[in-house]
PDB file of C-alpha atoms in Angstrom:
ATOM      1  CA  MET A   7      80.636 149.768 113.435  1.00 49.00           C
ATOM      2  CA  SER A   8      84.311 150.343 114.172  1.00 60.00           C
ATOM      3  CA  GLU A   9      85.311 153.006 116.633  1.00 73.00           C
ATOM      4  CA  VAL A  10      86.803 156.158 115.170  1.00 86.00           C
ATOM      5  CA  ARG A  11      89.703 157.822 116.927  1.00 92.00           C
ATOM      6  CA  HIS A  12      90.844 161.377 116.360  1.00 95.00           C
ATOM      7  CA  VAL A  13      94.387 162.453 117.176  1.00 96.00           C
ATOM      8  CA  LEU A  14      95.158 166.058 118.006  1.00 97.00           C
ATOM      9  CA  VAL A  15      98.872 166.922 117.844  1.00 96.00           C
ATOM     10  CA  LEU A  16      99.916 169.671 120.241  1.00 96.00           C
ATOM     11  CA  PRO A  17     103.272 171.378 120.732  1.00 94.00           C
ATOM     12  CA  ASP A  18     103.808 170.708 124.444  1.00 94.00           C
ATOM     13  CA  ARG A  19     102.429 169.051 127.537  1.00 93.00           C
ATOM     14  CA  ASP A  20     100.750 172.178 128.912  1.00 95.00           C
ATOM     15  CA  ALA A  21      98.820 172.720 125.687  1.00 95.00           C
ATOM     16  CA  ALA A  22      97.821 169.045 125.584  1.00 96.00           C
ATOM     17  CA  GLU A  23      96.588 169.064 129.183  1.00 95.00           C
ATOM     18  CA  GLU A  24      94.585 172.267 128.644  1.00 96.00           C
ATOM     19  CA  ALA A  25      93.083 170.937 125.414  1.00 97.00           C
ATOM     20  CA  ALA A  26      92.219 167.588 127.026  1.00 95.00           C
ATOM     21  CA  GLU A  27      90.329 169.405 129.783  1.00 94.00           C
ATOM     22  CA  ALA A  28      88.498 171.704 127.359  1.00 96.00           C
ATOM     23  CA  VAL A  29      87.620 169.155 124.673  1.00 94.00           C
ATOM     24  CA  GLY A  30      85.197 167.228 126.878  1.00 89.00           C
ATOM     25  CA  ASP A  31      83.235 170.356 127.726  1.00 89.00           C
ATOM     26  CA  ARG A  32      83.182 171.651 124.172  1.00 94.00           C
ATOM     27  CA  PHE A  33      82.208 168.418 122.444  1.00 93.00           C
ATOM     28  CA  GLY A  34      80.433 166.500 125.232  1.00 88.00           C
ATOM     29  CA  LEU A  35      82.695 163.449 125.116  1.00 88.00           C
ATOM     30  CA  HIS A  36      81.702 160.282 126.942  1.00 82.00           C
ATOM     31  CA  GLU A  37      85.284 159.061 127.405  1.00 87.00           C
ATOM     32  CA  GLU A  38      88.254 160.858 128.903  1.00 91.00           C
ATOM     33  CA  PRO A  39      90.809 161.782 126.199  1.00 95.00           C
ATOM     34  CA  GLN A  40      94.170 160.004 126.350  1.00 95.00           C
ATOM     35  CA  LEU A  41      97.399 162.015 126.515  1.00 95.00           C
ATOM     36  CA  VAL A  42     100.408 160.491 124.795  1.00 94.00           C
ATOM     37  CA  ARG A  43     103.946 161.882 124.549  1.00 92.00           C
ATOM     38  CA  ASP A  44     105.293 161.507 121.017  1.00 84.00           C
ATOM     39  CA  ALA A  45     109.077 161.990 121.016  1.00 73.00           C
ATOM     40  CA  LEU A  46     110.535 163.089 117.728  1.00 62.00           C
ATOM     41  CA  ALA A  47     112.793 160.519 116.075  1.00 55.00           C
ATOM     42  CA  GLY A  48     116.097 160.160 117.906  1.00 57.00           C
ATOM     43  CA  GLU A  49     115.232 162.661 120.636  1.00 53.00           C
ATOM     44  CA  ASP A  50     114.930 161.885 124.355  1.00 57.00           C
ATOM     45  CA  ASP A  51     114.486 165.442 125.598  1.00 55.00           C
ATOM     46  CA  ALA A  52     110.937 166.405 126.612  1.00 53.00           C
ATOM     47  CA  GLU A  53     111.475 169.730 124.829  1.00 59.00           C
ATOM     48  CA  ASP A  54     111.637 167.802 121.552  1.00 61.00           C
ATOM     49  CA  ALA A  55     108.328 166.050 121.996  1.00 81.00           C
ATOM     50  CA  GLN A  56     104.874 166.638 120.677  1.00 91.00           C
ATOM     51  CA  TRP A  57     101.883 165.621 122.730  1.00 95.00           C
ATOM     52  CA  LEU A  58      98.898 163.775 121.354  1.00 95.00           C
ATOM     53  CA  VAL A  59      95.346 164.016 122.606  1.00 96.00           C
ATOM     54  CA  VAL A  60      93.517 160.880 121.458  1.00 96.00           C
ATOM     55  CA  LEU A  61      89.724 161.127 121.306  1.00 95.00           C
ATOM     56  CA  ALA A  62      87.424 158.122 121.015  1.00 92.00           C
ATOM     57  CA  ASP A  63      84.435 158.790 118.758  1.00 91.00           C
ATOM     58  CA  ALA A  64      82.380 155.596 118.826  1.00 84.00           C
ATOM     59  CA  ASP A  65      79.331 157.338 117.358  1.00 84.00           C
ATOM     60  CA  GLY A  66      81.294 159.122 114.612  1.00 87.00           C
ATOM     61  CA  ARG A  67      79.695 162.393 115.631  1.00 89.00           C
ATOM     62  CA  LEU A  68      82.776 164.618 115.988  1.00 94.00           C
ATOM     63  CA  ASP A  69      83.251 166.989 113.059  1.00 95.00           C
ATOM     64  CA  PRO A  70      86.857 166.901 111.790  1.00 95.00           C
ATOM     65  CA  LYS A  71      86.693 170.578 110.755  1.00 97.00           C
ATOM     66  CA  GLU A  72      85.619 171.603 114.271  1.00 97.00           C
ATOM     67  CA  LEU A  73      88.430 169.493 115.730  1.00 97.00           C
ATOM     68  CA  ASP A  74      90.900 171.205 113.356  1.00 97.00           C
ATOM     69  CA  GLU A  75      89.756 174.606 114.626  1.00 98.00           C
ATOM     70  CA  PHE A  76      89.860 173.415 118.233  1.00 98.00           C
ATOM     71  CA  ALA A  77      93.444 172.098 117.939  1.00 98.00           C
ATOM     72  CA  ALA A  78      94.548 175.325 116.238  1.00 98.00           C
ATOM     73  CA  GLU A  79      93.601 177.231 119.390  1.00 97.00           C
ATOM     74  CA  TRP A  80      96.648 175.569 120.999  1.00 95.00           C
ATOM     75  CA  ASP A  81      98.900 175.840 117.897  1.00 96.00           C
ATOM     76  CA  GLY A  82      98.177 172.214 117.073  1.00 97.00           C
ATOM     77  CA  TRP A  83      96.431 170.216 114.377  1.00 97.00           C
ATOM     78  CA  ARG A  84      94.347 167.118 113.861  1.00 97.00           C
ATOM     79  CA  GLU A  85      96.226 164.213 112.344  1.00 94.00           C
ATOM     80  CA  GLU A  86      94.523 162.728 109.303  1.00 82.00           C
ATOM     81  CA  PRO A  87      93.831 158.979 109.647  1.00 70.00           C
TER      82      PRO A  87
END
């Protein structure tokens, strides 16, 4: 079975850090989420970056709809694979 990864796209670092802290409690994750800065094409300024929260889901138990709702709490979304 291949490991599934979910990517939540959030508007800024603060939102990503808050979501990363909350996601483990809400969904009972076994692994710590990864935070990744995703600069928009051609931009170096941190203000022009989105932040990604990458969730490992080895068991395939995370519900994409629930993750969509969770990300929306921080004005973000779940990226479709």
